[in-house]
């Protein structure tokens, strides 16, 4: 018991972050859970429907634990364990950054409310797992989420 | 006593156990660099930790609820250079909180809800160069007590609630200030008096960032006669009119770099037209940059008229698709167009332009011919260009080109070997598709080229002269191409200056022995991700400068150790990870070599076995030599013993009769017999008897004494008497040499009949038949008795072959030896044996 108590990490550090709902409407439900051990973050999608519109508006906010002079976004879409889509997108690049939050440093807030550059498509019935990851030039995780998309 | 000893018995193991879990002295912080750098990020500290060594230079206390910084909080850390207090919920910083931090040059206070800053808050920071005070509820620069920080170079007060751009009086002390970030504040107006201080003490190197402030008004003349290094105004204006007015307000400013535009997520401008930038005519600008302006639609290059004298222009993500031409009288030396949606590409004729970058332009797949006579640097990467002819002076209108980047485009057809472009030093084609490379030496005239990248350009190398002429080349990257027969031929003969060579992902299976022989200066070769089956080091034999060799991700099973002796002596890194190593005893010496060369091999722990199946995935280093030694000993011992046994058998066979002699037949003829055998033969066969029989039996081992009529019969005695007296009486055996002549000779038949009678009378004589030549059966039948005997008994048959002779003599010797007395006592036994050994009774 003593050994178990000593070796087991105390406090809530090892606990998983709660699952949030990014949107739930029109037969589509998007749930997400932060997979960054350091922090949870806020995320929502404004319109949600099986007939997914192009250039969706999203809201995203977190407090940076890393500098983001450069920022990259990776998305992996899986269903039943097999990969459907992998996509990588540079969000911030060194010179003349695209977004106002590029170049911010540890401790600063990032809040983004605006469109994402997605094509419109119809979501087929089923359950999908989406792994989203934001990382900086040193490959340090800035934000990470396991999302579940349920289309009924 | 008993309970005490029991307690001790329980405590000692517990203490031992706990000592292994001993807490490091700087817990809960993390030591990044011993005695120098410590990270205590988000570890729930309520006070400054006192267990960090005072020698620490870098201390990260971010994300801890410190809340309050008392006076002399850091007096223990006099060596500190970087202090990070981001998000520490600090509301109150007392006077002299940083006292003693004389060496501190970076202080980060980001994200603290500071309610009050006393005048002496930053006292003691006599060397501070960088102060980050982002998101600290700062409402004005006037109240910020930093007037005494004379060494300050960078002040970041972004994302606060500063309303006034008034640079306070104390800026006259900050003569080293180079960066002032006021972005994302509440500054709406800029008045002439706000910059008054810059007239008193000009900060020529100051870079000022005012982005993300909603500026309504800039008083005309506010920036008059002011010099700045850089002014950034992104996403500052609510509409076109305000923007136009504010730019006019900048009149008189002299700035090295002016950055304008918006952010993609902070767009305010409703429209944009050429009049917006009219005000720039009243500024002196060296470099102009503009990014992400929505609806930047202009048919006319006139929009940039006020920038005609600028030396460098950079335009990012502007919608320039309707732009038709660039005027020829601009003095631009550098032009950068990134993601500007040009369609078609406007004709370019700028005599001053030295550097031109056109990238990420996906709307046009052809370029018109340039007339850029001064151009030295041309980057056309990341477009969707297809060039039907590449490359010569006429394509770019310049002979001065030194840098050409055509990477990440479509198909580029090589039809000219860079005529007029002999000054090129850097050439990049990666990820474009190159055609007609095998038709002629495409780079023949590029004798000054230093860098060539043709990675992933879909080249299938057939022509061995592909790299002819590249005498100065230092770096060659050709990953992701292929070679005829997957064989690397001798194509690098001219590349005598080469230092770096990348041949990864080329599907190579074999390398010519002389492929690298002329690359005497080569330092790095990357041959990873090919299909090499063995590590053939002979091609690298003469590469005395080679330091790095990467053969990872191949199918190398093993290598011969004698070949590994050819590895260049200066090699410091050899990467053999991700290969198909066979961890079997056959390659034991190679596996031992791997263990011996740990220093040389990259990630030697990551080298794993592919075969045999029981070793699959296990480290090569885990291969045990002892398993091989065991089986080796067993194999060698058994081989040796088999050899010895067979050698003994051979020897025993060969020296059978010598051994018999040694064993006991030293004395023979011990009985009354003088001869071992009396030979009955026809005088017609005398040649055979003399040359074969006598020679072999009397001179061989053991020597037999034969009784021969021509030699041993006593003269003067009747033949019949001689036959009986000398022949039968004194001989143990009788050898009958049967032949055609024997049957026909009456003397022979006579002797034979006597022999038969003699055998009948004396029990110890045996008759040995030798058939010298096949006798016709009809002839033989005349001698009924002989015929009957030969049918019933074993006889010796003379054969002319070597093997036949050998067997014949062995059998004859054995037969003769059979009756020989071993010793006087053994005579009787021998006589009995003789009856069994000889085949007739």
Coordinates of C-alpha atoms in Angstrom, one line a residue, chain B residues 84-608:
Chain B
X84 CA 9.6 34.1 -16.2
X85 CA 6.7 35.0 -14.1
X86 CA 3.9 34.5 -16.7
X87 CA 0.4 33.8 -15.3
X88 CA 1.4 33.9 -11.7
X89 CA -1.8 35.7 -10.6
X90 CA 0.4 38.5 -9.3
X91 CA -1.6 41.5 -8.2
X92 CA 0.8 43.3 -6.1
X93 CA 4.5 43.8 -6.7
X94 CA 6.1 45.6 -3.8
X95 CA 8.9 48.1 -4.0
X96 CA 12.3 46.5 -4.6
X97 CA 10.8 43.1 -5.3
X98 CA 13.6 42.5 -7.9
X99 CA 16.3 44.0 -5.8
X100 CA 19.6 42.4 -6.3
X101 CA 18.9 41.0 -9.8
X102 CA 21.7 43.1 -11.3
X103 CA 22.3 40.6 -14.1
X104 CA 18.8 40.0 -15.1
X105 CA 18.2 40.9 -18.7
X106 CA 14.8 39.3 -19.4
X107 CA 11.8 39.7 -17.2
X108 CA 8.5 38.2 -18.3
X109 CA 5.3 39.3 -16.5
X110 CA 2.8 38.2 -19.1
X111 CA -0.8 37.6 -18.0
X112 CA -0.6 38.9 -14.4
X113 CA -3.6 41.0 -13.2
X114 CA -1.4 43.6 -11.6
X115 CA -3.4 46.2 -9.7
X116 CA -0.7 48.5 -8.6
X117 CA 2.8 49.1 -9.6
X118 CA 4.8 51.1 -7.1
X119 CA 7.4 53.5 -8.2
X120 CA 10.2 51.3 -7.0
X121 CA 8.8 48.1 -8.5
X122 CA 11.6 47.6 -11.0
X123 CA 14.4 49.0 -8.8
X124 CA 17.6 47.0 -8.9
X125 CA 17.2 45.7 -12.4
X126 CA 20.3 47.6 -13.6
X127 CA 21.0 45.4 -16.6
X128 CA 17.4 44.7 -17.8
X129 CA 17.2 44.5 -21.6
X130 CA 13.9 42.9 -22.2
X131 CA 10.7 43.5 -20.3
X132 CA 7.6 41.6 -21.4
X133 CA 4.5 43.1 -19.8
X134 CA 1.7 41.7 -22.0
X135 CA -1.8 41.4 -20.5
X136 CA -1.0 43.1 -17.2
X137 CA -3.9 45.5 -17.1
X138 CA -1.6 48.4 -18.0
X139 CA -3.6 51.5 -18.8
X140 CA -0.9 54.0 -19.6
X141 CA 2.8 54.1 -20.3
X142 CA 3.0 57.3 -18.2
X143 CA 2.4 55.3 -15.0
X144 CA 4.7 52.5 -15.9
X145 CA 7.7 52.9 -13.6
X146 CA 10.5 51.9 -15.9
X147 CA 12.1 55.3 -16.4
X148 CA 15.3 54.2 -14.8
X149 CA 15.8 51.1 -16.9
X150 CA 18.5 52.7 -19.1
X151 CA 19.6 49.4 -20.6
X152 CA 16.2 48.5 -21.9
X153 CA 16.2 47.4 -25.5
X154 CA 12.8 45.7 -25.9
X155 CA 9.6 46.8 -24.2
X156 CA 6.5 44.7 -25.0
X157 CA 3.3 46.1 -23.6
X158 CA 0.9 44.5 -26.1
X159 CA -2.6 43.5 -25.3
X160 CA -3.1 46.0 -22.5
X161 CA -5.6 48.9 -22.1
X162 CA -3.3 51.7 -23.1
X163 CA -5.3 54.5 -24.5
X164 CA -2.7 57.1 -25.2
X165 CA 0.3 56.8 -27.6
X166 CA 2.0 59.5 -25.7
X167 CA 5.6 58.4 -25.2
X168 CA 6.4 59.7 -21.7
X169 CA 9.3 61.9 -20.7
X170 CA 11.3 59.1 -19.3
X171 CA 11.8 57.7 -22.8
X172 CA 14.7 60.2 -22.9
X173 CA 16.4 57.8 -20.5
X174 CA 15.8 54.8 -22.7
X175 CA 18.3 55.6 -25.3
X176 CA 18.9 51.9 -26.1
X177 CA 15.3 51.1 -26.9
X178 CA 15.0 49.2 -30.1
X179 CA 11.6 47.5 -29.9
X180 CA 8.3 48.9 -28.6
X181 CA 5.3 46.7 -29.0
X182 CA 2.1 48.5 -28.4
X183 CA -0.1 46.2 -30.5
X184 CA -3.6 45.2 -29.4
X185 CA -4.2 48.2 -27.1
X186 CA -6.8 50.9 -27.2
X187 CA -4.9 53.6 -29.0
X188 CA -7.3 55.5 -31.2
X189 CA -5.6 58.8 -31.8
X190 CA -2.0 59.8 -32.4
X191 CA -1.1 63.4 -31.8
X192 CA 1.9 65.4 -32.6
X193 CA 2.7 65.9 -29.0
X194 CA 2.7 62.1 -28.4
X195 CA 6.0 61.8 -30.3
X196 CA 7.6 64.9 -29.0
X197 CA 10.2 63.0 -27.1
X198 CA 11.5 61.4 -30.3
X199 CA 12.5 64.9 -31.5
X200 CA 14.6 65.4 -28.4
X201 CA 16.2 62.0 -28.4
X202 CA 16.0 60.3 -31.7
X203 CA 15.7 56.5 -31.4
X204 CA 16.9 55.6 -34.9
X205 CA 16.8 51.9 -34.4
X206 CA 13.3 51.8 -32.9
X207 CA 10.8 49.3 -34.3
X208 CA 7.3 50.3 -33.4
X209 CA 4.4 47.9 -33.6
X210 CA 0.9 49.5 -33.4
X211 CA -1.0 46.7 -35.0
X212 CA -4.5 45.8 -33.8
X213 CA -5.2 49.3 -32.4
X214 CA -8.3 50.8 -33.9
X215 CA -6.7 54.1 -35.0
X216 CA -9.2 56.8 -36.0
X217 CA -6.9 59.7 -36.4
X218 CA -3.2 60.5 -36.9
X219 CA -2.6 64.2 -36.6
X220 CA -0.8 65.4 -39.8
X221 CA 2.8 66.1 -39.0
X222 CA 2.9 63.8 -36.0
X223 CA 5.7 61.8 -37.5
X224 CA 7.3 64.7 -39.3
X225 CA 11.1 64.5 -39.2
X226 CA 11.0 61.4 -37.2
X227 CA 13.1 58.4 -38.1
X228 CA 12.2 54.9 -37.3
X229 CA 13.7 51.5 -38.2
X230 CA 10.3 49.8 -38.6
X231 CA 6.7 50.8 -38.2
X232 CA 4.0 48.1 -38.2
X233 CA 0.4 49.0 -38.9
X234 CA -1.6 45.8 -39.4
X235 CA -5.4 45.7 -38.9
X236 CA -5.5 49.3 -37.6
X237 CA -8.1 50.9 -39.8
X238 CA -11.8 50.5 -39.7
X239 CA -12.4 51.7 -43.3
X240 CA -10.7 53.0 -46.4
X241 CA -11.3 56.6 -45.6
X242 CA -9.7 56.4 -42.2
X243 CA -6.8 54.5 -43.6
X244 CA -6.2 57.1 -46.3
X245 CA -6.4 59.9 -43.8
X246 CA -4.1 58.2 -41.3
X247 CA -1.5 57.4 -44.0
X248 CA -1.5 61.0 -44.9
X249 CA -0.9 61.7 -41.2
X250 CA 2.3 59.8 -41.4
X251 CA 3.8 62.5 -43.7
X252 CA 7.4 63.3 -43.1
X253 CA 8.3 60.0 -41.5
X254 CA 11.5 58.4 -42.6
X255 CA 11.3 54.7 -42.0
X256 CA 13.5 51.8 -43.1
X257 CA 10.6 49.3 -43.2
X258 CA 6.9 50.0 -43.3
X259 CA 4.6 47.1 -42.7
X260 CA 0.9 47.5 -43.6
X261 CA -2.1 45.3 -44.2
X262 CA -4.3 43.2 -42.1
X263 CA -4.5 39.8 -40.5
X264 CA -6.7 37.1 -42.0
X265 CA -8.8 36.9 -38.8
X266 CA -8.9 40.7 -38.1
X267 CA -10.2 42.2 -41.3
X268 CA -11.8 45.6 -41.1
X269 CA -11.4 47.3 -44.4
X270 CA -14.5 47.2 -46.6
X271 CA -12.7 48.0 -49.8
X272 CA -9.3 49.1 -51.0
X273 CA -8.4 51.3 -53.9
X274 CA -5.4 53.0 -55.3
X275 CA -6.0 56.2 -53.5
X276 CA -5.4 54.5 -50.2
X277 CA -1.7 54.6 -50.5
X278 CA -1.4 58.1 -52.0
X279 CA -0.2 59.4 -48.7
X280 CA 2.9 57.3 -48.9
X281 CA 4.4 59.8 -51.4
X282 CA 5.2 62.0 -48.4
X283 CA 7.2 59.3 -46.6
X284 CA 10.7 58.1 -47.1
X285 CA 10.6 54.3 -47.1
X286 CA 13.3 51.8 -47.8
X287 CA 11.3 48.6 -47.6
X288 CA 7.5 48.3 -48.0
X289 CA 5.5 45.2 -47.0
X290 CA 1.8 44.6 -47.2
X291 CA -0.2 41.5 -46.4
X292 CA -3.7 40.2 -46.4
X293 CA -5.7 43.1 -47.6
X294 CA -9.2 42.1 -48.7
X295 CA -10.5 43.3 -52.0
X296 CA -7.1 44.6 -53.0
X297 CA -8.4 45.0 -56.6
X298 CA -6.6 47.3 -58.9
X299 CA -6.2 47.2 -62.6
X300 CA -3.4 49.6 -62.3
X301 CA 0.0 49.5 -60.9
X302 CA -0.5 53.2 -60.2
X303 CA -1.4 52.0 -56.7
X304 CA 2.3 51.7 -56.0
X305 CA 3.3 54.9 -57.6
X306 CA 4.3 56.4 -54.3
X307 CA 6.6 53.4 -53.8
X308 CA 8.5 53.9 -57.0
X309 CA 11.7 54.7 -55.1
X310 CA 11.4 52.0 -52.5
X311 CA 14.2 49.4 -52.8
X312 CA 12.3 46.4 -51.5
X313 CA 8.6 45.5 -51.9
X314 CA 7.0 42.5 -50.4
X315 CA 3.3 41.7 -51.1
X316 CA 1.7 38.7 -49.4
X317 CA -1.8 37.4 -50.0
X318 CA -3.0 40.4 -52.0
X319 CA -5.5 39.9 -54.8
X320 CA -3.4 41.2 -57.7
X321 CA -5.1 39.1 -60.3
X322 CA -6.1 42.0 -62.4
X323 CA -2.7 43.7 -62.4
X324 CA -1.5 44.0 -66.0
X325 CA 1.9 45.4 -65.8
X326 CA 4.7 46.8 -63.6
X327 CA 6.0 50.2 -64.8
X328 CA 9.5 50.1 -66.0
X329 CA 10.8 53.1 -64.3
X330 CA 10.5 51.8 -60.7
X331 CA 13.7 51.5 -58.8
X332 CA 12.8 48.4 -56.9
X333 CA 15.7 46.0 -56.3
X334 CA 13.7 43.3 -54.5
X335 CA 10.2 42.2 -55.2
X336 CA 8.4 39.5 -53.3
X337 CA 4.9 38.3 -54.4
X338 CA 3.6 35.5 -52.2
X339 CA 0.1 34.1 -52.8
X340 CA -1.0 37.0 -54.9
X341 CA -3.3 35.1 -57.3
X342 CA -1.7 36.6 -60.4
X343 CA -3.5 35.6 -63.6
X344 CA -2.0 35.9 -66.1
X345 CA 1.4 36.9 -64.8
X346 CA 2.2 40.5 -65.7
X347 CA 5.1 41.3 -67.9
X348 CA 8.1 42.3 -65.9
X349 CA 10.7 44.7 -67.1
X350 CA 12.6 46.3 -64.3
X351 CA 16.1 47.2 -65.0
X352 CA 17.0 47.6 -61.3
X353 CA 15.5 44.4 -59.9
X354 CA 18.1 42.1 -58.4
X355 CA 15.9 39.8 -56.3
X356 CA 12.5 38.5 -57.4
X357 CA 10.4 36.1 -55.4
X358 CA 7.1 34.8 -56.8
X359 CA 5.7 31.9 -54.8
X360 CA 2.5 30.2 -53.9
X361 CA 0.8 31.6 -56.9
X362 CA -1.6 28.9 -58.0
X363 CA -3.6 30.8 -60.6
X364 CA -1.2 30.8 -63.6
X365 CA 0.8 28.0 -65.0
X366 CA 3.0 29.9 -67.4
X367 CA 5.3 32.9 -67.1
X368 CA 5.9 35.4 -69.7
X369 CA 9.5 36.2 -70.5
X370 CA 11.1 38.6 -68.1
X371 CA 13.4 41.5 -69.0
X372 CA 15.3 41.8 -65.8
X373 CA 18.9 42.5 -66.8
X374 CA 20.1 43.0 -63.2
X375 CA 18.4 39.9 -61.7
X376 CA 20.6 37.8 -59.5
X377 CA 18.1 36.0 -57.3
X378 CA 14.9 34.3 -58.7
X379 CA 12.6 32.2 -56.6
X380 CA 9.6 30.8 -58.5
X381 CA 8.9 27.9 -56.2
X382 CA 5.6 26.6 -55.1
X383 CA 3.6 27.7 -58.2
X384 CA 2.0 25.5 -60.7
X385 CA 4.4 26.5 -63.5
X386 CA 5.1 24.4 -66.5
X387 CA 8.1 25.4 -68.5
X388 CA 8.4 24.2 -72.0
X389 CA 12.0 25.1 -72.3
X390 CA 14.5 25.5 -69.6
X391 CA 16.7 27.2 -69.1
X392 CA 18.7 29.9 -70.9
X393 CA 19.4 33.6 -70.6
X394 CA 16.4 34.4 -72.8
X395 CA 13.9 33.0 -70.3
X396 CA 14.8 35.5 -67.6
X397 CA 16.4 38.3 -69.6
X398 CA 19.5 38.3 -67.4
X399 CA 23.0 36.9 -67.5
X400 CA 23.7 37.8 -63.8
X401 CA 21.5 35.1 -62.3
X402 CA 23.1 33.4 -59.3
X403 CA 20.2 31.8 -57.5
X404 CA 17.4 30.1 -59.3
X405 CA 14.6 28.2 -57.5
X406 CA 12.0 26.4 -59.6
X407 CA 11.0 23.8 -56.9
X408 CA 7.5 22.6 -56.3
X409 CA 6.2 23.3 -59.8
X410 CA 4.8 21.2 -62.6
X411 CA 6.7 19.9 -65.6
X412 CA 9.9 21.5 -66.6
X413 CA 11.4 20.5 -70.0
X414 CA 15.1 20.8 -70.2
X415 CA 16.0 22.0 -73.7
X416 CA 19.0 24.2 -73.2
X417 CA 22.0 23.7 -70.9
X418 CA 21.8 27.1 -69.2
X419 CA 23.4 29.1 -71.9
X420 CA 24.1 32.6 -70.7
X421 CA 23.4 31.6 -67.1
X422 CA 27.0 30.5 -66.3
X423 CA 27.0 32.7 -63.2
X424 CA 24.5 30.4 -61.4
X425 CA 25.6 29.2 -58.0
X426 CA 22.4 27.8 -56.6
X427 CA 19.8 25.8 -58.5
X428 CA 16.8 24.1 -57.1
X429 CA 14.3 21.9 -59.0
X430 CA 13.0 19.7 -56.2
X431 CA 9.5 18.2 -56.5
X432 CA 9.0 19.6 -60.0
X433 CA 9.1 17.1 -62.9
X434 CA 12.2 17.4 -65.0
X435 CA 12.0 16.1 -68.6
X436 CA 14.6 15.3 -71.2
X437 CA 17.4 15.2 -68.7
X438 CA 19.0 12.2 -70.4
X439 CA 19.2 13.7 -73.8
X440 CA 22.2 15.9 -73.3
X441 CA 24.5 17.0 -70.4
X442 CA 21.9 19.5 -69.0
X443 CA 24.3 21.3 -66.6
X444 CA 27.3 21.4 -68.8
X445 CA 27.9 25.1 -68.7
X446 CA 27.3 25.5 -65.0
X447 CA 30.9 25.3 -64.0
X448 CA 30.4 27.8 -61.1
X449 CA 27.3 26.0 -59.6
X450 CA 27.7 25.2 -55.9
X451 CA 24.3 23.8 -55.0
X452 CA 22.0 21.6 -57.0
X453 CA 18.8 20.1 -55.8
X454 CA 16.9 17.7 -58.1
X455 CA 15.3 15.7 -55.4
X456 CA 12.0 14.0 -56.4
X457 CA 12.0 15.3 -59.9
X458 CA 11.0 11.9 -61.5
X459 CA 14.4 11.5 -63.3
X460 CA 15.2 8.0 -64.4
X461 CA 19.0 8.3 -64.9
X462 CA 20.1 6.5 -68.1
X463 CA 22.6 8.9 -69.5
X464 CA 26.0 8.8 -67.7
X465 CA 26.9 12.3 -68.7
X466 CA 24.1 13.9 -66.7
X467 CA 26.4 15.8 -64.3
X468 CA 29.1 16.7 -66.7
X469 CA 30.6 20.1 -66.3
X470 CA 29.7 20.6 -62.6
X471 CA 33.3 21.1 -61.5
X472 CA 32.5 23.5 -58.5
X473 CA 29.5 21.7 -57.2
X474 CA 29.6 21.2 -53.4
X475 CA 26.1 20.0 -52.7
X476 CA 24.1 17.6 -54.8
X477 CA 20.6 16.4 -53.6
X478 CA 19.0 13.9 -55.9
X479 CA 16.8 11.9 -53.5
X480 CA 13.7 10.3 -54.9
X481 CA 14.9 9.6 -58.4
X482 CA 15.7 6.3 -60.0
X483 CA 18.5 4.7 -62.0
X484 CA 18.6 2.3 -64.9
X485 CA 18.6 -1.3 -63.6
X486 CA 18.6 0.3 -60.1
X487 CA 22.4 0.4 -60.5
X488 CA 24.4 3.5 -59.6
X489 CA 26.9 4.0 -62.4
X490 CA 30.0 6.2 -62.5
X491 CA 28.2 9.5 -63.1
X492 CA 30.0 11.7 -60.7
X493 CA 33.3 11.9 -62.4
X494 CA 33.4 15.7 -62.8
X495 CA 32.2 16.5 -59.3
X496 CA 35.6 16.7 -57.7
X497 CA 34.6 19.4 -55.2
X498 CA 31.5 17.7 -53.9
X499 CA 31.0 17.7 -50.1
X500 CA 27.4 16.6 -49.7
X501 CA 25.6 13.9 -51.7
X502 CA 22.0 12.8 -51.1
X503 CA 21.0 9.6 -52.9
X504 CA 18.1 8.5 -50.6
X505 CA 14.9 7.1 -51.9
X506 CA 16.5 6.1 -55.3
X507 CA 15.5 2.4 -55.3
X508 CA 19.2 1.6 -55.6
X509 CA 20.2 -2.1 -55.4
X510 CA 23.8 -1.9 -56.4
X511 CA 26.5 0.7 -56.6
X512 CA 29.4 0.7 -59.1
X513 CA 32.7 0.1 -57.4
X514 CA 34.1 3.3 -58.9
X515 CA 31.0 5.5 -58.5
X516 CA 32.5 7.8 -55.9
X517 CA 36.2 7.5 -56.8
X518 CA 36.6 11.1 -58.0
X519 CA 34.7 12.6 -55.0
X520 CA 37.8 13.0 -52.8
X521 CA 36.3 15.9 -50.8
X522 CA 33.0 14.2 -50.1
X523 CA 32.0 14.5 -46.4
X524 CA 28.4 13.3 -46.3
X525 CA 26.6 10.6 -48.2
X526 CA 23.0 9.8 -47.6
X527 CA 22.0 6.5 -49.1
X528 CA 19.1 5.8 -46.8
X529 CA 15.8 4.3 -48.0
X530 CA 17.2 2.4 -50.9
X531 CA 17.1 -1.4 -51.6
X532 CA 20.7 -2.2 -50.8
X533 CA 21.1 -5.8 -49.7
X534 CA 24.6 -5.6 -48.3
X535 CA 26.9 -3.0 -47.1
X536 CA 29.5 -2.9 -49.8
X537 CA 32.2 -0.5 -48.6
X538 CA 34.5 -0.8 -51.6
X539 CA 33.0 2.2 -53.4
X540 CA 33.9 4.4 -50.4
X541 CA 37.5 3.2 -50.2
X542 CA 39.1 6.4 -51.5
X543 CA 36.7 8.9 -49.7
X544 CA 39.3 10.0 -47.2
X545 CA 37.2 13.1 -46.2
X546 CA 34.0 11.1 -45.6
X547 CA 32.5 11.8 -42.2
X548 CA 28.9 10.7 -42.4
X549 CA 27.5 7.7 -44.2
X550 CA 23.8 7.0 -43.9
X551 CA 22.6 3.6 -45.0
X552 CA 19.5 3.4 -42.9
X553 CA 16.2 2.0 -44.2
X554 CA 17.8 -0.4 -46.6
X555 CA 17.6 -4.2 -46.7
X556 CA 21.2 -4.8 -45.5
X557 CA 21.5 -8.3 -44.0
X558 CA 25.1 -8.2 -43.1
X559 CA 28.5 -7.3 -44.4
X560 CA 31.8 -9.1 -44.8
X561 CA 34.1 -7.9 -42.1
X562 CA 37.1 -7.8 -44.4
X563 CA 35.1 -5.4 -46.5
X564 CA 34.4 -3.2 -43.5
X565 CA 38.2 -2.6 -43.3
X566 CA 37.7 -0.4 -46.4
X567 CA 35.6 2.2 -44.4
X568 CA 37.2 5.6 -44.7
X569 CA 39.3 6.5 -41.7
X570 CA 37.7 9.8 -41.0
X571 CA 34.2 8.4 -40.8
X572 CA 32.5 9.5 -37.6
X573 CA 28.9 8.6 -38.1
X574 CA 27.6 5.5 -39.8
X575 CA 23.8 5.0 -39.8
X576 CA 22.7 1.4 -40.3
X577 CA 19.4 1.5 -38.5
X578 CA 16.2 0.0 -40.0
X579 CA 17.9 -2.7 -42.0
X580 CA 17.1 -6.4 -42.3
X581 CA 20.0 -7.8 -40.2
X582 CA 20.3 -11.5 -39.9
X583 CA 21.4 -12.3 -36.4
X584 CA 22.8 -15.8 -37.2
X585 CA 26.2 -17.3 -36.5
X586 CA 27.1 -17.1 -40.1
X587 CA 27.4 -13.3 -39.6
X588 CA 28.9 -13.5 -36.2
X589 CA 32.0 -11.5 -37.1
X590 CA 29.8 -8.7 -38.5
X591 CA 27.6 -8.7 -35.4
X592 CA 30.8 -8.5 -33.3
X593 CA 32.0 -5.6 -35.5
X594 CA 28.7 -3.8 -34.7
X595 CA 29.4 -4.2 -31.0
X596 CA 32.9 -3.0 -31.4
X597 CA 31.9 0.1 -33.4
X598 CA 29.3 1.5 -31.0
X599 CA 31.0 5.0 -31.2
X600 CA 30.8 5.1 -35.0
X601 CA 27.2 3.7 -35.4
X602 CA 24.2 6.0 -35.1
X603 CA 21.6 4.8 -32.6
X604 CA 23.2 1.5 -32.3
X605 CA 20.5 0.5 -29.8
X606 CA 17.9 0.9 -32.5
X607 CA 19.5 -1.6 -34.8
X608 CA 17.3 -4.7 -34.6

